[in-house]
Amino acid sequence: MDSHGSTRSLTLADLPHDILRDILDYFVDDPDYRMGPRFDDLPHYDDDDFKTLQSLRSVCRSFCNIASPLLIPTLRVRIDSKSLNRIGQIAKNPLIVAGVRTLQVCTAYRPRELAEDARAYRDLQSKVLRSLERACDWHTEFMHEMSEDELEGDEGEIVKAMHTYWSMHSSWRAWPESDDGKYTALLSESFDEYRRLQHEQEQLLTDGSFVATLAAFTSRLPSLRAVSFLDRADVGLDDFSGRDNLTVLANDHAKFRQLLVAPHTWAALEESSTIPDIPTVKLLWQLPIAMHANGIPLPAIAISRIPILSNFHHLCPSNNDWTALGAACSTLESIYLSSGNHGVLRQEHMPPESQSHLNNYVSALLSGPHLQTLEVDLYGLQLNTGSNHDDKTPTMLNPLGAAISSLRARDLRDIVLGEIAFTQSELEHLFSAVGRKLGSIRFYCVGVTQPGTWAHALHILREKIMASSRECTAQLSRLCGGEFERFKEGKPRVRADSWGLSAMSSSSGTCEREKELWEAVERYVRGEGEGNPLVEIEGGRIGC
């Protein structure tokens, strides 16, 4: 009732603040906000929801206080002064910065080699045109020979766009020697802007101002849970190569210019005929160390891509000070590390020095005593042998097991490993270090190198799972090496038993036989049955 004794209708503003906060949480279209730090994608906000949050801040002071921290749960930062100026403005609003939980650093870069060589820049951007031409051709097969009078509908517009891309490609061939072509002004102006932006990026990196600004900014983020490094640019060819967007660049030169001056992902740079220097790799250690120096704990780190073919030396801290990086990672509870799942693959194993750089970096990441979640996928570092993609052997996988086996796993709850090779002793050491908090384990395309075997390691894992204080799930698929290799070759004599393994000859379907064995091993590790199915295979053994 009001002061006059009449009944007043309740409004949304009368709800308790904790209930209002729960309601407004639904307007945040960012999976990182609730599900924790990941590197799978950039955050995408629903425009209507974002505008709703903005409008709610204008309703009253109470709504402003509740809605403001929900505006930017994930803050994306690029290596340019405009992006740094933006976070400077955000830092002035304590309500907004209070809600930032993940800092995403986009590592896309413009290499000096392209900024100093007009022909190299032209050749790289000409690949963009060829990709657009191929996409147009694919969507309008057999139509590009038709005259424009015969073309109708969307297909007709796509064919016209393809003709424009052809003309651009032809015009660019004479540049920079000649500026007479119809479309050379677009390329020339874009190159000038590209050079300016490259110089700005390089300056921010070499004078340390980019890292220093970010580290200082994180000290004002009380809710920061993770730093995520993304191999992604705001504008990329994929944004315009779909059927619905193929005509955009042919008709809108302003947007085409945005693409032509955009920085490149590490994946794109490593696909170049001559791989340039990529100093942004240093950010993977520079920022954690700078944050630690400012007294900022780092609970989680997500790295969407590490180098695949080159630039591994940039993983090394200044003066090889791995102790400083280890100290910066001492508070990590969650680590997500990937080598990418598209683009180039290696044709040969990494040189020993490069492998050492990678091992040292990962060892430093894993050196903290509080690690609870670990996910490592080295798909991009596997060898491209030309064989069946599913027919993996340990020799095709990166031998990062030496670094991973050294982690302090007492508090480990969830672990996902893929495309990695271990020695038998490394694998046994890893499983032996696991404590009683393990809740889930997933291995895929993990191999044991010769002459090692799996049986004893899986026996250790089974005991750890059965002793865990939590209900633990185990998923093991496409394991290779050791008993699995001999089983695939059809060499062992496996009798039908309680695990349901078929007594198959080597001429039987290998994929089905392997799948059958993987499933049997998975059931054994989860604690079902008694006997280890790998002991049935010649060479498998249980022992101390």
Coordinates of C-alpha atoms in Angstrom, one line a residue:
M1 CA 0.0 0.0 0.0
D2 CA 1.0 3.6 -0.5
S3 CA 0.9 6.4 2.1
H4 CA -2.9 6.9 1.4
G5 CA -3.7 3.3 2.2
S6 CA -4.5 2.3 -1.4
T7 CA -3.0 -0.8 -3.1
R8 CA -0.2 -0.2 -5.6
S9 CA 0.5 -2.6 -8.4
L10 CA 4.0 -4.2 -8.2
T11 CA 6.4 -3.5 -11.1
L12 CA 9.5 -5.1 -12.3
A13 CA 11.5 -2.6 -10.3
D14 CA 10.0 -4.0 -7.1
L15 CA 11.7 -7.4 -7.6
P16 CA 14.7 -8.3 -5.4
H17 CA 18.0 -7.4 -7.1
D18 CA 19.2 -11.0 -7.2
I19 CA 16.0 -12.1 -9.2
L20 CA 16.4 -9.1 -11.5
R21 CA 20.0 -10.1 -12.2
D22 CA 18.9 -13.7 -13.0
I23 CA 16.3 -12.4 -15.4
L24 CA 18.8 -10.0 -17.2
D25 CA 21.3 -12.8 -17.5
Y26 CA 19.1 -14.3 -20.2
F27 CA 19.8 -11.2 -22.4
V28 CA 23.5 -12.0 -22.5
D29 CA 24.1 -14.0 -25.7
D30 CA 27.6 -15.1 -24.8
P31 CA 28.3 -18.7 -24.0
D32 CA 31.6 -17.7 -22.3
Y33 CA 29.6 -15.8 -19.7
R34 CA 28.2 -18.9 -18.0
M35 CA 30.2 -21.8 -19.4
G36 CA 33.7 -20.6 -18.8
P37 CA 36.5 -19.6 -21.1
R38 CA 36.9 -21.2 -24.5
F39 CA 38.5 -20.3 -27.7
D40 CA 36.0 -21.8 -30.2
D41 CA 34.6 -18.5 -31.5
L42 CA 34.3 -14.8 -31.0
P43 CA 31.3 -13.7 -28.9
H44 CA 28.2 -12.8 -30.9
Y45 CA 25.7 -10.6 -29.3
D46 CA 22.1 -10.5 -30.3
D47 CA 21.5 -6.8 -31.3
D48 CA 18.0 -6.7 -29.8
D49 CA 19.2 -8.1 -26.5
F50 CA 22.2 -5.8 -26.4
K51 CA 19.9 -2.8 -27.1
T52 CA 17.6 -4.0 -24.4
L53 CA 20.4 -4.0 -21.8
Q54 CA 21.4 -0.5 -23.0
S55 CA 17.8 0.7 -22.6
L56 CA 17.4 -0.8 -19.2
R57 CA 20.4 1.2 -18.0
S58 CA 18.3 4.4 -18.7
V59 CA 15.3 3.3 -16.7
C60 CA 16.6 4.1 -13.2
R61 CA 19.7 4.0 -11.1
S62 CA 18.8 0.6 -9.8
F63 CA 18.4 -0.9 -13.3
C64 CA 21.6 0.8 -14.4
N65 CA 23.6 -0.8 -11.6
I66 CA 22.3 -4.2 -12.4
A67 CA 22.4 -4.1 -16.2
S68 CA 25.8 -2.4 -16.7
P69 CA 27.9 -5.3 -15.6
L70 CA 26.1 -7.5 -18.2
L71 CA 27.0 -5.3 -21.2
I72 CA 30.5 -6.7 -21.9
P73 CA 31.1 -10.1 -20.3
T74 CA 33.7 -10.8 -23.0
L75 CA 35.9 -7.9 -24.1
R76 CA 37.7 -8.4 -27.4
V77 CA 40.9 -6.4 -28.0
R78 CA 42.8 -6.0 -31.3
I79 CA 46.4 -4.9 -31.8
D80 CA 45.7 -1.3 -32.8
S81 CA 45.4 2.1 -31.1
K82 CA 41.7 2.3 -31.7
S83 CA 41.1 -0.8 -29.7
L84 CA 43.3 0.4 -26.9
N85 CA 41.5 3.7 -26.8
R86 CA 38.2 1.8 -26.5
I87 CA 39.3 -0.1 -23.4
G88 CA 40.5 3.1 -22.0
Q89 CA 37.0 4.5 -22.2
I90 CA 35.5 1.3 -20.8
A91 CA 37.9 1.4 -17.9
K92 CA 36.3 4.7 -16.8
N93 CA 33.0 3.0 -16.0
P94 CA 33.5 0.8 -12.9
L95 CA 30.0 -0.8 -13.3
I96 CA 30.8 -2.1 -16.8
V97 CA 34.4 -3.3 -16.1
A98 CA 33.0 -5.1 -13.1
G99 CA 31.2 -7.5 -15.4
V100 CA 34.1 -8.3 -17.8
R101 CA 35.0 -11.9 -17.2
T102 CA 37.0 -12.9 -20.3
L103 CA 39.6 -10.8 -22.2
Q104 CA 40.0 -12.0 -25.8
V105 CA 43.1 -10.9 -27.6
C106 CA 43.0 -11.1 -31.3
T107 CA 46.5 -12.0 -32.6
A108 CA 45.9 -11.3 -36.3
Y109 CA 48.9 -9.4 -37.7
R110 CA 50.2 -7.4 -40.7
P111 CA 53.8 -8.6 -41.4
R112 CA 56.4 -6.1 -42.4
E113 CA 57.4 -8.3 -45.3
L114 CA 54.0 -7.5 -47.0
A115 CA 54.0 -3.8 -46.0
E116 CA 57.4 -3.3 -47.7
D117 CA 56.8 -5.2 -50.9
A118 CA 53.9 -4.0 -53.1
R119 CA 54.1 -7.0 -55.4
A120 CA 53.9 -9.5 -52.5
Y121 CA 50.9 -7.6 -51.1
R122 CA 49.3 -7.7 -54.6
D123 CA 49.9 -11.4 -55.0
L124 CA 48.4 -12.1 -51.6
Q125 CA 45.3 -10.1 -52.2
S126 CA 45.0 -11.6 -55.7
K127 CA 44.5 -14.9 -53.9
V128 CA 41.4 -13.3 -52.3
L129 CA 40.0 -12.6 -55.8
R130 CA 40.7 -16.1 -57.0
S131 CA 38.9 -17.5 -54.0
L132 CA 35.9 -15.3 -54.7
E133 CA 35.9 -16.3 -58.4
R134 CA 36.0 -20.0 -57.5
A135 CA 33.1 -19.5 -55.0
C136 CA 31.0 -17.7 -57.6
D137 CA 31.8 -20.4 -60.2
W138 CA 30.8 -23.1 -57.8
H139 CA 27.4 -21.5 -57.0
T140 CA 26.6 -20.8 -60.7
E141 CA 28.1 -23.8 -62.6
F142 CA 27.8 -23.6 -66.4
M143 CA 26.2 -20.1 -66.2
H144 CA 29.2 -17.8 -66.5
E145 CA 29.3 -18.1 -70.3
M146 CA 25.8 -16.6 -70.6
S147 CA 25.4 -13.0 -71.6
E148 CA 24.2 -10.5 -69.0
D149 CA 20.8 -10.2 -70.8
E150 CA 20.2 -13.9 -70.2
L151 CA 21.0 -13.8 -66.4
E152 CA 18.2 -13.6 -63.9
G153 CA 17.8 -13.7 -60.1
D154 CA 20.4 -14.4 -57.5
E155 CA 22.5 -16.6 -59.9
G156 CA 22.6 -13.7 -62.4
E157 CA 23.9 -11.3 -59.7
I158 CA 26.6 -13.8 -58.7
V159 CA 27.7 -14.3 -62.3
K160 CA 28.0 -10.5 -62.7
A161 CA 30.0 -10.3 -59.5
M162 CA 32.3 -13.0 -60.9
H163 CA 32.9 -11.0 -64.0
T164 CA 33.8 -8.0 -61.8
Y165 CA 36.3 -10.1 -59.9
W166 CA 37.8 -11.2 -63.2
S167 CA 38.2 -7.6 -64.2
M168 CA 39.7 -6.7 -60.9
H169 CA 42.2 -9.5 -61.2
S170 CA 43.2 -8.5 -64.7
S171 CA 43.5 -4.9 -63.7
W172 CA 45.7 -5.6 -60.6
R173 CA 48.3 -7.6 -62.7
A174 CA 49.9 -4.4 -63.9
W175 CA 50.2 -2.8 -60.5
P176 CA 52.3 -1.3 -59.0
E177 CA 54.2 -0.6 -62.2
S178 CA 51.0 0.9 -63.7
D179 CA 48.1 2.7 -62.1
D180 CA 46.0 2.9 -65.3
G181 CA 43.7 -0.1 -64.6
K182 CA 40.1 0.4 -63.7
Y183 CA 40.5 -1.1 -60.2
T184 CA 44.1 -0.3 -59.4
A185 CA 43.1 2.7 -57.3
L186 CA 41.3 0.4 -54.9
L187 CA 44.4 -1.7 -54.5
S188 CA 46.8 1.2 -54.3
E189 CA 44.8 3.1 -51.6
S190 CA 44.4 -0.1 -49.6
F191 CA 48.1 -0.8 -49.7
D192 CA 48.9 2.7 -48.4
E193 CA 46.5 2.2 -45.5
Y194 CA 47.8 -1.3 -44.9
R195 CA 51.3 0.1 -44.5
R196 CA 50.1 2.7 -42.0
L197 CA 48.3 0.1 -39.9
Q198 CA 51.2 -2.3 -40.1
H199 CA 53.6 0.4 -38.7
E200 CA 51.1 1.1 -35.9
Q201 CA 50.9 -2.5 -35.0
E202 CA 54.6 -3.0 -35.0
Q203 CA 55.2 0.1 -32.9
L204 CA 52.6 -1.1 -30.3
L205 CA 54.4 -4.4 -30.1
T206 CA 58.0 -3.3 -30.1
D207 CA 57.7 -0.5 -27.6
G208 CA 55.7 -2.8 -25.2
S209 CA 52.8 -0.4 -25.0
F210 CA 50.2 -2.9 -26.1
V211 CA 51.1 -5.4 -23.4
A212 CA 51.6 -2.8 -20.8
T213 CA 48.2 -1.2 -21.5
L214 CA 46.4 -4.6 -21.4
A215 CA 48.1 -5.7 -18.2
A216 CA 47.2 -2.4 -16.5
F217 CA 43.7 -2.7 -17.7
T218 CA 43.3 -6.2 -16.2
S219 CA 44.1 -4.8 -12.8
R220 CA 40.7 -3.0 -13.0
L221 CA 38.7 -6.1 -13.8
P222 CA 37.6 -7.6 -10.5
S223 CA 35.6 -10.4 -12.2
L224 CA 38.3 -11.5 -14.7
R225 CA 38.3 -15.2 -15.1
A226 CA 40.2 -15.8 -18.3
V227 CA 42.5 -14.5 -21.0
S228 CA 41.8 -15.9 -24.5
F229 CA 44.2 -15.6 -27.5
L230 CA 42.2 -15.8 -30.8
D231 CA 43.8 -16.4 -34.2
R232 CA 41.0 -14.4 -35.8
A233 CA 40.5 -11.1 -37.6
D234 CA 37.3 -9.0 -37.4
V235 CA 37.0 -9.1 -41.2
G236 CA 37.9 -12.2 -43.2
L237 CA 37.3 -13.8 -46.6
D238 CA 34.9 -16.3 -45.0
D239 CA 32.5 -13.4 -44.3
F240 CA 32.0 -12.8 -48.0
S241 CA 32.4 -16.3 -49.6
G242 CA 29.0 -17.7 -48.8
R243 CA 26.3 -17.6 -51.4
D244 CA 24.3 -14.8 -49.7
N245 CA 27.4 -12.5 -49.5
L246 CA 29.3 -13.2 -52.7
T247 CA 28.2 -10.1 -54.5
V248 CA 28.9 -7.7 -51.6
L249 CA 32.6 -6.9 -52.4
A250 CA 31.9 -6.5 -56.1
N251 CA 29.4 -3.7 -55.4
D252 CA 30.8 -2.2 -52.2
H253 CA 34.4 -1.0 -52.5
A254 CA 34.4 0.4 -49.0
K255 CA 33.8 -3.0 -47.5
F256 CA 36.4 -4.5 -50.0
R257 CA 38.9 -2.0 -48.7
Q258 CA 38.2 -3.2 -45.1
L259 CA 39.1 -6.7 -46.2
L260 CA 42.2 -5.6 -48.1
V261 CA 43.7 -3.7 -45.1
A262 CA 42.7 -6.3 -42.5
P263 CA 45.4 -8.2 -40.5
H264 CA 46.0 -11.8 -41.3
T265 CA 45.6 -14.8 -39.1
W266 CA 48.6 -17.0 -38.2
A267 CA 46.9 -19.8 -40.2
A268 CA 46.8 -17.6 -43.4
L269 CA 50.4 -16.4 -42.9
E270 CA 51.7 -19.9 -42.6
E271 CA 50.0 -20.8 -45.9
S272 CA 52.2 -18.2 -47.6
S273 CA 54.9 -19.4 -50.0
T274 CA 57.4 -17.6 -47.8
I275 CA 56.3 -17.5 -44.1
P276 CA 56.9 -14.1 -42.6
D277 CA 58.1 -13.3 -39.1
I278 CA 55.0 -13.3 -36.7
P279 CA 56.1 -11.5 -33.5
T280 CA 52.5 -11.6 -32.1
V281 CA 53.4 -15.2 -31.0
K282 CA 55.3 -13.5 -28.2
L283 CA 52.0 -12.3 -26.7
L284 CA 51.4 -15.9 -25.4
W285 CA 54.0 -15.3 -22.8
Q286 CA 54.4 -11.5 -22.6
L287 CA 50.8 -10.8 -21.4
P288 CA 50.7 -13.5 -18.6
I289 CA 54.1 -12.4 -17.3
A290 CA 53.1 -8.7 -17.4
M291 CA 49.8 -9.5 -15.5
H292 CA 51.8 -11.4 -12.9
A293 CA 54.2 -8.5 -12.5
N294 CA 51.1 -6.3 -11.8
G295 CA 49.9 -8.8 -9.2
I296 CA 46.9 -10.0 -11.3
P297 CA 46.1 -13.8 -10.9
L298 CA 45.2 -15.6 -14.1
P299 CA 42.6 -18.4 -13.4
A300 CA 42.3 -19.6 -17.0
I301 CA 44.0 -19.3 -20.4
A302 CA 42.7 -20.3 -23.8
I303 CA 45.0 -20.4 -26.9
S304 CA 43.2 -21.0 -30.1
R305 CA 46.3 -21.6 -32.2
I306 CA 50.0 -22.1 -31.7
P307 CA 52.5 -22.0 -34.6
I308 CA 52.5 -25.0 -36.9
L309 CA 55.4 -24.5 -39.4
S310 CA 57.6 -21.8 -38.0
N311 CA 58.1 -19.0 -35.5
F312 CA 58.5 -21.4 -32.5
H313 CA 61.4 -19.3 -31.2
H314 CA 58.8 -16.6 -30.4
L315 CA 57.4 -18.9 -27.7
C316 CA 60.6 -18.4 -25.6
P317 CA 60.5 -15.6 -23.0
S318 CA 63.2 -13.0 -23.0
N319 CA 66.5 -14.5 -21.9
N320 CA 64.8 -17.9 -21.8
D321 CA 63.3 -17.0 -18.5
W322 CA 60.9 -19.9 -18.2
T323 CA 60.8 -19.4 -14.4
A324 CA 59.0 -16.1 -14.9
L325 CA 56.4 -17.7 -17.2
G326 CA 55.9 -20.6 -14.7
A327 CA 55.3 -18.1 -11.9
A328 CA 52.7 -16.3 -14.1
C329 CA 51.0 -19.6 -14.7
S330 CA 51.0 -20.7 -11.1
T331 CA 47.4 -19.6 -10.5
L332 CA 46.0 -21.3 -13.6
E333 CA 43.0 -23.6 -13.0
S334 CA 42.0 -24.1 -16.6
I335 CA 44.1 -24.4 -19.8
Y336 CA 42.8 -24.8 -23.3
L337 CA 45.4 -25.2 -26.0
S338 CA 45.0 -25.9 -29.7
S339 CA 47.1 -25.9 -32.8
G340 CA 44.1 -25.2 -35.0
N341 CA 41.9 -27.6 -37.0
H342 CA 42.3 -26.2 -40.5
G343 CA 44.9 -24.9 -42.9
V344 CA 48.4 -26.3 -43.3
L345 CA 49.7 -29.6 -41.9
R346 CA 53.3 -30.5 -41.3
Q347 CA 55.1 -32.7 -43.8
E348 CA 57.9 -33.7 -41.4
H349 CA 58.5 -33.6 -37.6
M350 CA 59.5 -30.4 -36.0
P351 CA 63.3 -29.8 -35.7
P352 CA 64.6 -30.6 -32.2
E353 CA 65.1 -27.0 -31.3
S354 CA 61.5 -26.1 -32.3
Q355 CA 60.1 -29.1 -30.4
S356 CA 62.1 -28.0 -27.4
H357 CA 60.6 -24.5 -27.5
L358 CA 57.1 -26.0 -27.6
N359 CA 57.8 -28.4 -24.8
N360 CA 59.2 -25.7 -22.6
Y361 CA 56.3 -23.4 -23.2
V362 CA 53.7 -26.1 -22.4
S363 CA 55.6 -27.3 -19.4
A364 CA 55.6 -23.7 -18.0
L365 CA 51.8 -23.5 -18.7
L366 CA 51.2 -26.7 -16.8
S367 CA 53.6 -26.0 -13.9
G368 CA 50.9 -24.6 -11.5
P369 CA 49.7 -26.7 -8.5
H370 CA 46.0 -25.8 -8.9
L371 CA 45.2 -27.1 -12.4
Q372 CA 41.7 -28.5 -12.7
T373 CA 40.8 -28.5 -16.4
L374 CA 43.2 -29.3 -19.2
E375 CA 42.3 -29.5 -22.9
V376 CA 45.1 -29.9 -25.5
D377 CA 44.4 -30.6 -29.2
L378 CA 47.4 -30.7 -31.6
Y379 CA 45.6 -31.6 -34.8
G380 CA 47.6 -29.0 -36.7
L381 CA 50.9 -30.5 -35.7
Q382 CA 50.2 -34.0 -36.9
L383 CA 52.1 -35.1 -40.0
N384 CA 50.4 -35.1 -43.4
T385 CA 51.7 -38.4 -44.8
G386 CA 49.1 -38.7 -47.5
S387 CA 47.6 -41.7 -45.9
N388 CA 44.0 -42.2 -44.7
H389 CA 43.2 -39.4 -42.2
D390 CA 41.7 -41.9 -39.8
D391 CA 44.6 -44.4 -40.0
K392 CA 46.7 -42.7 -37.3
T393 CA 50.0 -44.1 -36.0
P394 CA 52.1 -42.6 -33.2
T395 CA 54.8 -41.5 -35.6
M396 CA 52.3 -39.1 -37.1
L397 CA 51.6 -37.4 -33.8
N398 CA 53.5 -34.7 -32.0
P399 CA 55.5 -36.0 -29.1
L400 CA 54.3 -33.5 -26.6
G401 CA 53.7 -36.2 -24.0
A402 CA 57.1 -35.4 -22.4
A403 CA 55.7 -32.0 -21.4
I404 CA 52.2 -33.0 -20.5
S405 CA 53.3 -35.9 -18.3
S406 CA 55.1 -33.5 -15.9
L407 CA 51.9 -31.7 -14.9
R408 CA 50.9 -31.6 -11.3
A409 CA 47.6 -33.4 -11.6
R410 CA 46.5 -33.8 -7.9
D411 CA 43.5 -31.5 -8.4
L412 CA 42.8 -32.4 -12.0
R413 CA 39.1 -32.9 -12.6
D414 CA 38.7 -32.8 -16.4
I415 CA 41.3 -33.7 -19.1
V416 CA 41.0 -33.8 -22.9
L417 CA 44.0 -34.7 -25.0
G418 CA 44.1 -35.2 -28.8
E419 CA 46.7 -35.9 -31.5
I420 CA 49.6 -36.4 -29.0
A421 CA 52.2 -39.1 -28.7
F422 CA 53.5 -40.4 -25.4
T423 CA 56.1 -42.9 -24.4
Q424 CA 54.8 -45.7 -22.1
S425 CA 56.6 -44.2 -19.1
E426 CA 55.2 -40.7 -19.8
L427 CA 51.7 -42.0 -20.0
E428 CA 52.1 -44.1 -16.8
H429 CA 53.6 -41.1 -15.0
L430 CA 50.6 -38.9 -16.0
F431 CA 48.0 -41.4 -14.8
S432 CA 49.9 -42.1 -11.6
A433 CA 49.9 -38.3 -10.8
V434 CA 46.1 -38.0 -11.1
G435 CA 44.3 -37.5 -7.7
R436 CA 40.9 -38.4 -6.4
K437 CA 39.1 -35.5 -7.9
L438 CA 39.0 -36.8 -11.5
G439 CA 35.6 -36.4 -13.1
S440 CA 36.1 -36.9 -16.8
I441 CA 38.9 -38.0 -19.2
R442 CA 38.8 -38.0 -22.9
F443 CA 41.6 -39.2 -25.2
Y444 CA 41.3 -39.3 -29.0
C445 CA 44.1 -40.0 -31.4
V446 CA 46.6 -40.5 -28.6
G447 CA 49.5 -42.9 -29.3
V448 CA 52.2 -44.8 -27.4
T449 CA 55.5 -44.8 -29.3
Q450 CA 57.5 -48.0 -29.8
P451 CA 58.4 -50.2 -28.0
G452 CA 55.8 -49.1 -25.4
T453 CA 52.4 -50.7 -24.6
W454 CA 49.1 -49.4 -23.2
A455 CA 48.1 -52.2 -20.9
H456 CA 49.8 -51.1 -17.7
A457 CA 49.0 -47.4 -18.2
L458 CA 45.3 -48.2 -18.6
H459 CA 45.3 -50.4 -15.6
I460 CA 46.6 -47.4 -13.5
L461 CA 43.9 -45.2 -15.0
R462 CA 41.2 -47.7 -14.1
E463 CA 42.4 -47.7 -10.5
K464 CA 42.4 -43.9 -10.4
I465 CA 38.9 -43.7 -11.8
M466 CA 37.5 -46.3 -9.4
A467 CA 39.2 -44.5 -6.5
S468 CA 37.9 -41.0 -7.5
S469 CA 35.6 -39.2 -5.1
R470 CA 33.6 -38.0 -8.1
E471 CA 31.5 -40.0 -10.6
C472 CA 34.0 -40.2 -13.5
T473 CA 33.4 -40.6 -17.2
A474 CA 36.0 -41.9 -19.7
Q475 CA 36.0 -41.7 -23.5
L476 CA 38.8 -43.3 -25.3
S477 CA 38.8 -43.3 -29.1
R478 CA 41.2 -43.9 -32.0
L479 CA 44.1 -44.8 -29.6
C480 CA 47.1 -46.1 -31.5
G481 CA 50.5 -47.7 -31.0
G482 CA 51.4 -50.7 -28.8
E483 CA 48.7 -53.3 -28.7
F484 CA 46.4 -51.3 -30.9
E485 CA 49.0 -51.3 -33.7
R486 CA 49.4 -55.1 -33.5
F487 CA 45.7 -55.6 -33.3
K488 CA 45.2 -53.5 -36.4
E489 CA 47.8 -55.5 -38.3
G490 CA 46.0 -58.7 -37.4
K491 CA 49.0 -60.2 -35.7
P492 CA 47.5 -61.1 -32.3
R493 CA 45.3 -64.1 -31.7
V494 CA 42.3 -62.6 -29.9
R495 CA 39.7 -65.0 -28.7
A496 CA 36.0 -64.1 -28.2
D497 CA 35.6 -63.4 -24.5
S498 CA 33.6 -61.5 -22.0
W499 CA 34.5 -58.2 -23.7
G500 CA 32.8 -59.2 -26.9
L501 CA 36.0 -59.1 -29.0
S502 CA 35.6 -61.1 -32.2
A503 CA 38.1 -63.7 -33.2
M504 CA 38.8 -62.0 -36.5
S505 CA 41.5 -62.7 -39.0
S506 CA 43.7 -59.9 -40.4
S507 CA 41.4 -59.9 -43.5
S508 CA 38.4 -58.7 -41.4
G509 CA 37.4 -55.1 -41.4
T510 CA 40.1 -53.2 -39.6
C511 CA 38.0 -50.2 -38.7
E512 CA 35.3 -52.4 -37.0
R513 CA 37.9 -54.5 -35.2
E514 CA 39.6 -51.4 -33.8
K515 CA 36.4 -49.7 -32.8
E516 CA 35.4 -52.9 -31.0
L517 CA 38.7 -52.9 -29.1
W518 CA 38.5 -49.2 -28.2
E519 CA 35.0 -49.8 -26.8
A520 CA 36.2 -52.8 -24.8
V521 CA 39.1 -50.8 -23.3
E522 CA 36.8 -47.9 -22.5
R523 CA 34.5 -50.2 -20.6
Y524 CA 37.5 -51.7 -18.7
V525 CA 38.8 -48.3 -17.7
R526 CA 35.4 -47.3 -16.4
G527 CA 35.6 -50.2 -14.0
E528 CA 33.5 -52.8 -15.8
G529 CA 34.6 -56.4 -15.8
E530 CA 37.9 -57.7 -14.4
G531 CA 40.4 -58.6 -17.0
N532 CA 42.2 -56.1 -19.1
P533 CA 41.3 -56.7 -22.8
L534 CA 44.8 -55.7 -23.9
V535 CA 46.3 -58.5 -22.0
E536 CA 44.7 -60.8 -24.6
I537 CA 47.0 -59.2 -27.2
E538 CA 50.5 -60.4 -27.5
G539 CA 52.8 -57.9 -25.9
G540 CA 50.2 -56.5 -23.5
R541 CA 51.0 -57.0 -19.9
I542 CA 50.2 -55.8 -16.4
G543 CA 53.2 -55.3 -14.1
C544 CA 54.9 -53.0 -11.7

